[in-house]
Amino acid sequence: MNKKIVILLAAFAMCFGSFAQDAVSYQLPPKEVADLLLAKPTPDVSIDSQGEWMLQSERNSYPTVEELGQPEIRIAGLRLNPNNFSPSRQTFINNFTLKNIKTGKEFKISGLPANMLAGNVRWSPNEKKIAFTNTTNNRVDLYIVDVATKVATKVNKKALNVVLGADLTWFDDNAIVYKTAISLPSAAPAKPITPKGPTVQQNIGKAAPGRTYQDLIKTPHDEQLFEFMATAQMVINRGGVETPIGKPAIYESYTLSPDKKYYLLEVLKKPFSYLVTASGFPTSVSVVDVTGKLVKEIADLPSAETRPSGNDNVQNIPRGFEWRSDEAATLVWAMPLDSGLIKKNVEFHDVVYAQAAPFKAEKQELFKTKMRFRGITWGNESFAWVSEGLAGKQTVKVSRYNSSTKTISTLFERNTTDAYGNPGSPLMEKNSFGKQVILVEGNKIFLNNTVGSSPKGDLPFLSLFDIDTKKTEQLWRCSEGTYEFIVDVLDAKNLTFITRKESKTDVPNFYIKNLKLRIADMPITAFTNPYPALVGVTKQKVKYTRKDGIELTGDLYLPKGYNKEKDGPLPVYMWAYPREFNNAADAAQVRGSENRFITIAWGSPIYYVTQGFAVLDNAEMPIVSKGGDTKPNDNFIEQLTLNAEAAVNHLAEMGVGDKNRMAVGGHSYGAFMTAHLLSHTKLFKAGIARSGAYNRTLTPFGFQAEDRTYWEAPDLYYKMSPFSYADKIKTPLLLIHGDSDDNPGTFPINSERMFAAIKGHGGTVRFVFLPYEAHGYRGKENLLHMLWEQNEWLKKYVKEAK
């Protein structure tokens, strides 16, 4: 094994070098493909709790590459606009309209800013006002819409600072809390031409097994710049008057207590880390009153650098501070009982504490959990929903916590990968504090499953769960042939909801549904089909079985007017993303619905159904543990091959897929999969791999669900590196990567070195480096060109293959 690792690293080092580039200007894909990409998105909707007013938010499709290329600071895991104290990569709302649901009349809102770039929409507690931020080249402002007058007004004087989030918080119906900048952007510390000295990092005896992150602090100047950009002043705006709350600080978060007497503050402090992002910096947790005066120091948390590796391990510190939603001002948090190490043999792994205002009495233990505590959703004094689980064992348990009796009892336990066994999430309501809590009707709660996986496909449902008997009564389930789910509650006691409904032919729209009266659903939107080019394209959920008996599924799209008897087998484009499972039964479950309306995102493979391809999207690629001490990845390549063979053979047996003209592709972990399939099988004529990780030694402290480190399983890391088999890749491979990828693990160097390695061994490979793109692509010209590259690759090496 040592020899293999040496060879791997040596080969990697050899790949550092220049390679030829084609001078390619931006190209356009076929018109049908371009029109699908540039179709105006359907508006988002937000509805008040009375079901009277609906806010419709419209967005443009994609920004230009010029917009992406504006100045940007990459620091502490953040990407910031140096000119306005905000994130540099956001998706904005470009227009708002209000609609009265009862009358059906739509209203334009006057006073909206010109060339609006809006975000962070917040309804006031009485839902008579709507706040939002608007971003310009040099500042972020706060606007408030008066629903009665349909007028938007800018209310702030000082520019907002939203570097670490907007945190807009309505204090009451007439006052709102936010963060403002304390300096002009022009006052940012300048980078010295000659530094005071080298940047030095050291470690003395403390383990810091962190996963890989991008855009970290690297120099003392970076530290100064982060402090300048992130420092903000909390203010409360009442009637246009901005009153400071406390002093300027680097506020990671602030939350108002239910009784509106205190703020829970989490403030970042020095020393700033060079190994983790801002969310892992040392943090002070405290409670202050509404003026900002310190009431209680709660915790002083160290950097996350020392967090142990492993998905279920945590730092040996308190975590998850929050207010109880059902009490006036009570803090709740968790603490590990196993020193943060899940493999430690203890009866309980976590304990949950509470401390009530005025925070002078000792903390009180609420309950302990036998697995890792995941969170709590509050209901009333007799019911709270407690979640705990183990990512490594893919297990979750939900329990009832009774505050009045101070007892905890299990409601259910299931595999996180068991989609059929997911009961859904509790419906919520506002309590006397205006906080969202679980709606408890006597001894029953409503559970809403917005997916509703079943052997017949996804069929969302609503059920009534008895918390004493643990029995479930299903109140409603989506009709077969459609896909409908509950998105909001108007009146749970009278079973009146807002739903979103669609079918193969019906565009998604929103409806008012009354389950008690069983009257016809009342439509409240009338969105039309943005994709006329896809009319006539057929979609079906196909099922097939791999050689070891595990049943698989995929979404098959066939071109408009296609007839297999007349037209014969088609070239195929298969798109997938592997997932890990601890048991075969869960891996075989049907996921998704063939009855959803065909929608298309920038990264979708469905575009190519308009170019004469059969497209198999969401082709299941489960990687299943063989039981015992084995883990899913111990047989990764063998199982990947079984999955691909089953899909290829099934499409050929159906008569719709030409076995000699098949391509495979994927994004991120799907790109990783694609490279493996091309190096270990002869099933495909071509592959397309976008923004992948190909050398697992570059993620030595774990990746995806794999929590073994490189030093614990070096052979596994070698075998799971497609880079190790670059010499075997002779099938044409198109590599695409954003040159500004921000995702942990998929550094652009992965594709650069993979290209060089395949080229060095004489393979057929093309590498497209998209300017300014992160892990997800956004620039209009880049996306159109990406679709052109993919189309040309598929046409040359698959569709026209001999």
XYZ file of N, CA, C and O in Angstrom, residues 84-85 138-142 156-162 178-185 233 242:
96
model
N -20.076 47.587 -0.147
C -21.383 47.800 0.492
C -21.665 46.893 1.696
O -22.815 46.770 2.109
N -20.657 46.261 2.276
C -20.832 45.440 3.477
C -21.919 44.382 3.289
O -22.830 44.236 4.114
N -23.209 50.761 -3.531
C -22.414 51.281 -2.413
C -23.067 51.170 -1.039
O -22.498 51.631 -0.056
N -24.259 50.540 -0.950
C -24.867 50.390 0.377
C -26.053 49.429 0.316
O -26.578 49.102 -0.757
N -26.471 49.006 1.504
C -27.684 48.201 1.660
C -28.661 49.016 2.489
O -28.302 49.547 3.558
N -29.897 49.128 2.010
C -30.924 49.914 2.702
C -32.090 49.031 3.113
O -32.257 47.907 2.625
N -32.915 49.579 4.007
C -34.079 48.867 4.523
C -35.352 49.579 4.083
O -35.504 50.788 4.301
N -34.216 53.567 6.774
C -32.929 53.686 7.458
C -32.178 54.934 7.018
O -32.363 55.433 5.906
N -31.320 55.416 7.912
C -30.407 56.507 7.566
C -29.005 55.949 7.361
O -28.338 56.266 6.383
N -28.548 55.092 8.273
C -27.232 54.485 8.155
C -27.330 53.232 7.281
O -28.316 52.508 7.309
N -26.284 52.998 6.521
C -26.259 51.806 5.670
C -26.203 50.549 6.535
O -25.572 50.535 7.594
N -26.868 49.505 6.064
C -26.877 48.240 6.801
C -25.579 47.482 6.570
O -24.940 47.618 5.520
N -25.208 46.648 7.550
C -24.105 45.707 7.412
C -24.705 44.307 7.478
O -25.234 43.889 8.514
N -24.653 43.571 6.358
C -25.245 42.231 6.295
C -24.184 41.186 5.972
O -24.485 40.128 5.433
N -31.885 45.853 13.332
C -30.971 45.416 12.288
C -29.561 45.888 12.635
O -29.341 46.532 13.676
N -28.596 45.557 11.772
C -27.200 45.942 11.982
C -26.789 46.989 10.955
O -27.119 46.857 9.771
N -26.051 47.993 11.413
C -25.577 49.025 10.496
C -24.055 49.007 10.418
O -23.364 48.548 11.331
N -23.543 49.523 9.312
C -22.103 49.693 9.157
C -21.631 50.834 10.048
O -22.377 51.787 10.310
N -20.405 50.742 10.510
C -19.871 51.786 11.388
C -18.835 52.650 10.684
O -18.336 53.622 11.250
N -18.504 52.291 9.443
C -17.533 53.058 8.668
C -17.961 53.063 7.212
O -18.855 52.313 6.804
N -17.316 53.909 6.434
C -17.509 53.862 4.994
C -16.610 52.778 4.404
O -15.512 52.526 4.927
N -17.031 52.128 3.341
C -16.167 51.097 2.731
C -14.779 51.621 2.368
O -13.803 50.867 2.392
N -23.036 47.690 14.118
C -23.752 48.259 15.259
C -25.213 47.808 15.207
O -25.892 48.010 14.200
N -33.175 55.790 14.493
C -32.302 54.655 14.760
C -31.591 54.848 16.091
O -30.794 55.782 16.251
